[in-house]
């Protein structure tokens, strides 16, 4: 478990065992996770997303409370996975970090409650699975436009971006800030759990 520059974001790099039959690795291991991050992961839901090349999903986050932490990995193809700090009062507010996740070199990204999440499919049939600490509740789901110039996320050139109507109509970070839709950064043990390579901007 390697902490990223945004507090609450971690990269998990497993040991992959290979032989003539194929490979094996542990993509989630609770004792190692809890030891590094400082708390267990309360699993409430597991999701699987299959995307065509260019599909851009996010930036999504959840109201805090209840919050929704995510543990994300790519099991087929490749994606550029991005964590965005949308938390008001955070030292890294409006900054982002990007990590390539792919099936060839399996890694996982953990995002604490209150962080924004997006990913871009770099291949067809890019398959992402992620564990969630809370179940889906549309009443608490929020979004930020992934092409917001304030964030200036460095999406790869030469990829035809495909956004859902919801993401294409999402507010900018400034609009969400004015509408008081953003979660607040909190001290340890008071809601959003802080924890802590990649491109970054803001």
PDB file of C-alpha atoms in Angstrom:
ATOM      1  CA  UNK A   1       0.000   0.000   0.000  1.00  0.00           C
ATOM      2  CA  UNK A   2       1.601   3.230  -1.188  1.00  0.00           C
ATOM      3  CA  UNK A   3       0.083   6.590  -0.143  1.00  0.00           C
ATOM      4  CA  UNK A   4      -0.499   9.072  -2.947  1.00  0.00           C
ATOM      5  CA  UNK A   5      -0.070  12.819  -2.588  1.00  0.00           C
ATOM      6  CA  UNK A   6      -3.789  13.336  -1.926  1.00  0.00           C
ATOM      7  CA  UNK A   7      -4.689  12.384   1.630  1.00  0.00           C
ATOM      8  CA  UNK A   8      -6.977   9.360   1.642  1.00  0.00           C
ATOM      9  CA  UNK A   9      -5.767   7.919  -1.686  1.00  0.00           C
ATOM     10  CA  UNK A  10      -3.572   4.816  -1.773  1.00  0.00           C
ATOM     11  CA  UNK A  11      -2.121   2.582  -4.488  1.00  0.00           C
ATOM     12  CA  UNK A  12      -1.972  -1.146  -3.780  1.00  0.00           C
ATOM     13  CA  UNK A  13       0.772  -3.024  -5.652  1.00  0.00           C
ATOM     14  CA  UNK A  14       0.415  -6.803  -5.199  1.00  0.00           C
ATOM     15  CA  UNK A  15       2.970  -9.542  -5.638  1.00  0.00           C
ATOM     16  CA  UNK A  16       2.094 -11.558  -8.756  1.00  0.00           C
ATOM     17  CA  UNK A  17       3.037 -15.250  -8.799  1.00  0.00           C
ATOM     18  CA  UNK A  18       3.446 -16.778 -12.262  1.00  0.00           C
ATOM     19  CA  UNK A  19       4.252 -20.227 -13.639  1.00  0.00           C
ATOM     20  CA  UNK A  20       3.445 -22.304 -16.716  1.00  0.00           C
ATOM     21  CA  UNK A  21      -0.261 -22.341 -15.766  1.00  0.00           C
ATOM     22  CA  UNK A  22      -0.677 -18.564 -15.581  1.00  0.00           C
ATOM     23  CA  UNK A  23      -0.613 -16.169 -12.644  1.00  0.00           C
ATOM     24  CA  UNK A  24      -2.093 -15.542  -9.203  1.00  0.00           C
ATOM     25  CA  UNK A  25      -2.227 -12.487  -6.984  1.00  0.00           C
ATOM     26  CA  UNK A  26      -4.222 -11.194  -4.006  1.00  0.00           C
ATOM     27  CA  UNK A  27      -5.930  -8.010  -5.209  1.00  0.00           C
ATOM     28  CA  UNK A  28      -7.356  -7.235  -1.772  1.00  0.00           C
ATOM     29  CA  UNK A  29      -5.923  -8.373   1.563  1.00  0.00           C
ATOM     30  CA  UNK A  30      -7.688  -6.943   4.614  1.00  0.00           C
ATOM     31  CA  UNK A  31      -4.857  -7.199   7.206  1.00  0.00           C
ATOM     32  CA  UNK A  32      -2.377  -5.438   4.902  1.00  0.00           C
ATOM     33  CA  UNK A  33      -4.970  -2.818   3.966  1.00  0.00           C
ATOM     34  CA  UNK A  34      -5.948  -2.100   7.575  1.00  0.00           C
ATOM     35  CA  UNK A  35      -2.327  -1.966   8.729  1.00  0.00           C
ATOM     36  CA  UNK A  36      -1.421   0.639   6.111  1.00  0.00           C
ATOM     37  CA  UNK A  37      -4.554   2.782   6.051  1.00  0.00           C
ATOM     38  CA  UNK A  38      -5.372   2.571   9.747  1.00  0.00           C
ATOM     39  CA  UNK A  39      -8.909   1.187   9.546  1.00  0.00           C
ATOM     40  CA  UNK A  40     -10.713  -1.806   7.993  1.00  0.00           C
ATOM     41  CA  UNK A  41     -12.704  -1.674   4.770  1.00  0.00           C
ATOM     42  CA  UNK A  42     -16.435  -2.222   5.438  1.00  0.00           C
ATOM     43  CA  UNK A  43     -17.612  -3.929   2.246  1.00  0.00           C
ATOM     44  CA  UNK A  44     -21.224  -3.120   1.323  1.00  0.00           C
ATOM     45  CA  UNK A  45     -21.290  -3.520  -2.470  1.00  0.00           C
ATOM     46  CA  UNK A  46     -19.128  -4.807  -5.346  1.00  0.00           C
ATOM     47  CA  UNK A  47     -19.474  -3.354  -8.866  1.00  0.00           C
ATOM     48  CA  UNK A  48     -18.245  -4.352 -12.332  1.00  0.00           C
ATOM     49  CA  UNK A  49     -18.041  -1.876 -15.228  1.00  0.00           C
ATOM     50  CA  UNK A  50     -17.230  -2.763 -18.857  1.00  0.00           C
ATOM     51  CA  UNK A  51     -16.336   0.188 -21.099  1.00  0.00           C
ATOM     52  CA  UNK A  52     -15.499   0.839 -24.740  1.00  0.00           C
ATOM     53  CA  UNK A  53     -12.317   2.747 -25.537  1.00  0.00           C
ATOM     54  CA  UNK A  54     -12.861   6.432 -24.831  1.00  0.00           C
ATOM     55  CA  UNK A  55     -15.613   5.965 -22.258  1.00  0.00           C
ATOM     56  CA  UNK A  56     -15.037   8.581 -19.565  1.00  0.00           C
ATOM     57  CA  UNK A  57     -16.890   7.891 -16.316  1.00  0.00           C
ATOM     58  CA  UNK A  58     -16.966  10.519 -13.589  1.00  0.00           C
ATOM     59  CA  UNK A  59     -16.014  12.607 -11.741  1.00  0.00           C
ATOM     60  CA  UNK A  60     -18.303  11.014  -9.148  1.00  0.00           C
ATOM     61  CA  UNK A  61     -18.452  11.399  -5.377  1.00  0.00           C
ATOM     62  CA  UNK A  62     -20.964  10.845  -2.582  1.00  0.00           C
ATOM     63  CA  UNK A  63     -22.306  13.110   0.136  1.00  0.00           C
ATOM     64  CA  UNK A  64     -20.548  12.774   3.485  1.00  0.00           C
ATOM     65  CA  UNK A  65     -22.291  11.377   5.403  1.00  0.00           C
ATOM     66  CA  UNK A  66     -22.839   8.662   4.377  1.00  0.00           C
ATOM     67  CA  UNK A  67     -19.752   8.745   2.137  1.00  0.00           C
ATOM     68  CA  UNK A  68     -18.532   5.922  -0.048  1.00  0.00           C
ATOM     69  CA  UNK A  69     -14.947   4.664  -0.082  1.00  0.00           C
ATOM     70  CA  UNK A  70     -13.856   2.661  -3.143  1.00  0.00           C
ATOM     71  CA  UNK A  71     -11.201   0.055  -3.883  1.00  0.00           C
ATOM     72  CA  UNK A  72     -10.752  -0.090  -7.663  1.00  0.00           C
ATOM     73  CA  UNK A  73      -8.897  -2.461  -9.985  1.00  0.00           C
ATOM     74  CA  UNK A  74      -8.872  -3.257 -13.715  1.00  0.00           C
ATOM     75  CA  UNK A  75      -9.172  -6.946 -14.638  1.00  0.00           C
ATOM     76  CA  UNK A  76      -9.262  -6.586 -18.447  1.00  0.00           C
ATOM     77  CA  UNK A  77      -7.736  -3.990 -20.743  1.00  0.00           C
ATOM     78  CA  UNK A  78      -6.530  -0.683 -19.313  1.00  0.00           C
ATOM     79  CA  UNK A  79      -7.898   2.531 -17.822  1.00  0.00           C
ATOM     80  CA  UNK A  80      -6.530   5.824 -16.614  1.00  0.00           C
ATOM     81  CA  UNK A  81      -7.946   6.094 -13.115  1.00  0.00           C
ATOM     82  CA  UNK A  82      -8.151   9.541 -11.541  1.00  0.00           C
ATOM     83  CA  UNK A  83      -8.736  10.643  -7.954  1.00  0.00           C
ATOM     84  CA  UNK A  84      -9.840  14.252  -7.453  1.00  0.00           C
ATOM     85  CA  UNK A  85      -9.804  16.058  -4.124  1.00  0.00           C
ATOM     86  CA  UNK A  86     -13.166  17.854  -4.033  1.00  0.00           C
ATOM     87  CA  UNK A  87     -13.157  18.266  -0.229  1.00  0.00           C
ATOM     88  CA  UNK A  88     -13.611  21.797   1.042  1.00  0.00           C
ATOM     89  CA  UNK A  89     -10.812  22.704   3.457  1.00  0.00           C
ATOM     90  CA  UNK A  90      -8.407  20.029   2.240  1.00  0.00           C
ATOM     91  CA  UNK A  91      -4.794  21.147   1.682  1.00  0.00           C
ATOM     92  CA  UNK A  92      -4.984  19.520  -1.769  1.00  0.00           C
ATOM     93  CA  UNK A  93      -8.461  20.777  -2.722  1.00  0.00           C
ATOM     94  CA  UNK A  94      -8.928  20.862  -6.529  1.00  0.00           C
ATOM     95  CA  UNK A  95      -5.857  18.698  -7.139  1.00  0.00           C
ATOM     96  CA  UNK A  96      -5.917  15.341  -8.905  1.00  0.00           C
ATOM     97  CA  UNK A  97      -3.738  12.281  -9.353  1.00  0.00           C
ATOM     98  CA  UNK A  98      -3.881   9.733 -12.147  1.00  0.00           C
ATOM     99  CA  UNK A  99      -2.787   6.099 -12.140  1.00  0.00           C
ATOM    100  CA  UNK A 100      -2.861   3.630 -15.031  1.00  0.00           C
ATOM    101  CA  UNK A 101      -4.636   0.454 -13.997  1.00  0.00           C
ATOM    102  CA  UNK A 102      -4.443  -2.549 -16.311  1.00  0.00           C
ATOM    103  CA  UNK A 103      -4.681  -6.302 -16.332  1.00  0.00           C
ATOM    104  CA  UNK A 104      -1.048  -6.783 -17.363  1.00  0.00           C
ATOM    105  CA  UNK A 105       0.395  -5.267 -14.177  1.00  0.00           C
ATOM    106  CA  UNK A 106      -2.448  -5.485 -11.655  1.00  0.00           C
ATOM    107  CA  UNK A 107      -2.658  -2.649  -9.169  1.00  0.00           C
ATOM    108  CA  UNK A 108      -5.566  -1.208  -7.191  1.00  0.00           C
ATOM    109  CA  UNK A 109      -6.528   2.297  -6.149  1.00  0.00           C
ATOM    110  CA  UNK A 110      -8.177   3.070  -2.815  1.00  0.00           C
ATOM    111  CA  UNK A 111     -10.153   6.302  -2.375  1.00  0.00           C
ATOM    112  CA  UNK A 112     -11.465   7.381   1.016  1.00  0.00           C
ATOM    113  CA  UNK A 113     -14.895   8.905   1.566  1.00  0.00           C
ATOM    114  CA  UNK A 114     -15.232  12.404   0.139  1.00  0.00           C
ATOM    115  CA  UNK A 115     -12.833  12.008  -2.784  1.00  0.00           C
ATOM    116  CA  UNK A 116     -13.953  12.277  -6.404  1.00  0.00           C
ATOM    117  CA  UNK A 117     -13.333   9.404  -8.819  1.00  0.00           C
ATOM    118  CA  UNK A 118     -13.188   9.116 -12.603  1.00  0.00           C
ATOM    119  CA  UNK A 119     -11.653   6.785 -15.146  1.00  0.00           C
ATOM    120  CA  UNK A 120     -11.046   6.747 -18.893  1.00  0.00           C
ATOM    121  CA  UNK A 121     -11.093   3.454 -20.803  1.00  0.00           C
ATOM    122  CA  UNK A 122      -7.894   3.190 -22.834  1.00  0.00           C
ATOM    123  CA  UNK A 123      -8.932  -0.073 -24.534  1.00  0.00           C
ATOM    124  CA  UNK A 124     -12.143  -1.699 -25.673  1.00  0.00           C
ATOM    125  CA  UNK A 125     -13.800  -3.984 -23.128  1.00  0.00           C
ATOM    126  CA  UNK A 126     -11.900  -2.294 -20.301  1.00  0.00           C
ATOM    127  CA  UNK A 127     -13.308  -4.040 -17.240  1.00  0.00           C
ATOM    128  CA  UNK A 128     -13.132  -2.351 -13.851  1.00  0.00           C
ATOM    129  CA  UNK A 129     -14.271  -3.952 -10.609  1.00  0.00           C
ATOM    130  CA  UNK A 130     -14.541  -2.010  -7.389  1.00  0.00           C
ATOM    131  CA  UNK A 131     -15.498  -2.584  -3.809  1.00  0.00           C
ATOM    132  CA  UNK A 132     -17.651   0.039  -2.074  1.00  0.00           C
ATOM    133  CA  UNK A 133     -17.958   0.777   1.634  1.00  0.00           C
ATOM    134  CA  UNK A 134     -21.587   1.904   1.173  1.00  0.00           C
ATOM    135  CA  UNK A 135     -24.310   0.844  -1.239  1.00  0.00           C
ATOM    136  CA  UNK A 136     -25.512   2.996  -4.111  1.00  0.00           C
ATOM    137  CA  UNK A 137     -28.055   5.654  -3.119  1.00  0.00           C
ATOM    138  CA  UNK A 138     -29.031   8.132  -5.873  1.00  0.00           C
ATOM    139  CA  UNK A 139     -30.083  10.698  -3.258  1.00  0.00           C
ATOM    140  CA  UNK A 140     -26.438  11.168  -2.252  1.00  0.00           C
ATOM    141  CA  UNK A 141     -24.662  10.799  -5.618  1.00  0.00           C
ATOM    142  CA  UNK A 142     -22.863  13.898  -6.981  1.00  0.00           C
ATOM    143  CA  UNK A 143     -20.684  14.713  -9.959  1.00  0.00           C
ATOM    144  CA  UNK A 144     -18.202  17.218 -11.347  1.00  0.00           C
ATOM    145  CA  UNK A 145     -17.616  17.735 -15.067  1.00  0.00           C
ATOM    146  CA  UNK A 146     -14.469  15.753 -16.018  1.00  0.00           C
ATOM    147  CA  UNK A 147     -13.373  18.456 -18.491  1.00  0.00           C
ATOM    148  CA  UNK A 148     -13.605  21.301 -15.974  1.00  0.00           C
ATOM    149  CA  UNK A 149     -10.801  23.748 -16.925  1.00  0.00           C
ATOM    150  CA  UNK A 150     -10.180  24.565 -13.247  1.00  0.00           C
ATOM    151  CA  UNK A 151      -9.113  20.954 -12.686  1.00  0.00           C
ATOM    152  CA  UNK A 152      -7.358  20.685 -16.084  1.00  0.00           C
ATOM    153  CA  UNK A 153      -7.071  16.913 -15.898  1.00  0.00           C
ATOM    154  CA  UNK A 154      -4.526  15.729 -18.467  1.00  0.00           C
ATOM    155  CA  UNK A 155      -6.642  13.182 -20.338  1.00  0.00           C
ATOM    156  CA  UNK A 156      -4.603  11.366 -23.019  1.00  0.00           C
ATOM    157  CA  UNK A 157      -4.582  12.929 -26.467  1.00  0.00           C
ATOM    158  CA  UNK A 158      -5.919  10.994 -29.422  1.00  0.00           C
ATOM    159  CA  UNK A 159      -8.776   9.347 -27.522  1.00  0.00           C
ATOM    160  CA  UNK A 160     -12.343  10.176 -28.582  1.00  0.00           C
ATOM    161  CA  UNK A 161     -14.002  10.881 -25.232  1.00  0.00           C
ATOM    162  CA  UNK A 162     -17.476   9.452 -24.624  1.00  0.00           C
ATOM    163  CA  UNK A 163     -19.454  10.911 -21.714  1.00  0.00           C
ATOM    164  CA  UNK A 164     -22.854   9.942 -20.391  1.00  0.00           C
ATOM    165  CA  UNK A 165     -25.554  12.667 -20.471  1.00  0.00           C
ATOM    166  CA  UNK A 166     -25.288  12.878 -16.690  1.00  0.00           C
ATOM    167  CA  UNK A 167     -21.524  13.495 -16.740  1.00  0.00           C
ATOM    168  CA  UNK A 168     -21.740  15.884 -19.705  1.00  0.00           C
ATOM    169  CA  UNK A 169     -24.235  18.010 -17.764  1.00  0.00           C
ATOM    170  CA  UNK A 170     -22.418  17.867 -14.424  1.00  0.00           C
ATOM    171  CA  UNK A 171     -21.458  21.176 -12.796  1.00  0.00           C
ATOM    172  CA  UNK A 172     -17.941  22.523 -12.673  1.00  0.00           C
ATOM    173  CA  UNK A 173     -16.080  22.428  -9.389  1.00  0.00           C
ATOM    174  CA  UNK A 174     -16.758  26.142  -8.887  1.00  0.00           C
ATOM    175  CA  UNK A 175     -20.484  25.648  -9.518  1.00  0.00           C
ATOM    176  CA  UNK A 176     -20.637  22.726  -7.090  1.00  0.00           C
ATOM    177  CA  UNK A 177     -18.719  24.799  -4.540  1.00  0.00           C
ATOM    178  CA  UNK A 178     -21.198  27.673  -4.836  1.00  0.00           C
ATOM    179  CA  UNK A 179     -24.133  25.259  -4.579  1.00  0.00           C
ATOM    180  CA  UNK A 180     -22.595  23.749  -1.415  1.00  0.00           C
ATOM    181  CA  UNK A 181     -22.539  20.265  -2.922  1.00  0.00           C
ATOM    182  CA  UNK A 182     -18.952  19.465  -1.934  1.00  0.00           C
ATOM    183  CA  UNK A 183     -17.990  17.441   1.155  1.00  0.00           C
ATOM    184  CA  UNK A 184     -15.803  18.953   3.851  1.00  0.00           C
ATOM    185  CA  UNK A 185     -12.386  17.690   4.836  1.00  0.00           C
ATOM    186  CA  UNK A 186     -12.418  16.447   8.418  1.00  0.00           C
ATOM    187  CA  UNK A 187      -9.827  15.531  11.026  1.00  0.00           C
ATOM    188  CA  UNK A 188      -9.031  11.838  11.653  1.00  0.00           C
ATOM    189  CA  UNK A 189     -11.919   9.950  13.201  1.00  0.00           C
ATOM    190  CA  UNK A 190     -14.496  12.588  12.277  1.00  0.00           C
ATOM    191  CA  UNK A 191     -16.077  11.369   9.061  1.00  0.00           C
ATOM    192  CA  UNK A 192     -13.763  11.553   6.053  1.00  0.00           C
ATOM    193  CA  UNK A 193     -10.844   9.308   6.927  1.00  0.00           C
ATOM    194  CA  UNK A 194      -7.529  10.744   5.748  1.00  0.00           C
ATOM    195  CA  UNK A 195      -4.662   8.452   4.870  1.00  0.00           C
ATOM    196  CA  UNK A 196      -1.911   9.601   3.116  1.00  0.00           C
ATOM    197  CA  UNK A 197       2.795   8.241  -8.837  1.00  0.00           C
ATOM    198  CA  UNK A 198       1.233   9.916 -11.103  1.00  0.00           C
ATOM    199  CA  UNK A 199       0.228  13.125 -12.772  1.00  0.00           C
ATOM    200  CA  UNK A 200      -1.233  15.926 -10.708  1.00  0.00           C
ATOM    201  CA  UNK A 201      -2.780  19.260 -11.400  1.00  0.00           C
ATOM    202  CA  UNK A 202      -5.251  21.754 -10.086  1.00  0.00           C
TER     203      UNK A 202
END
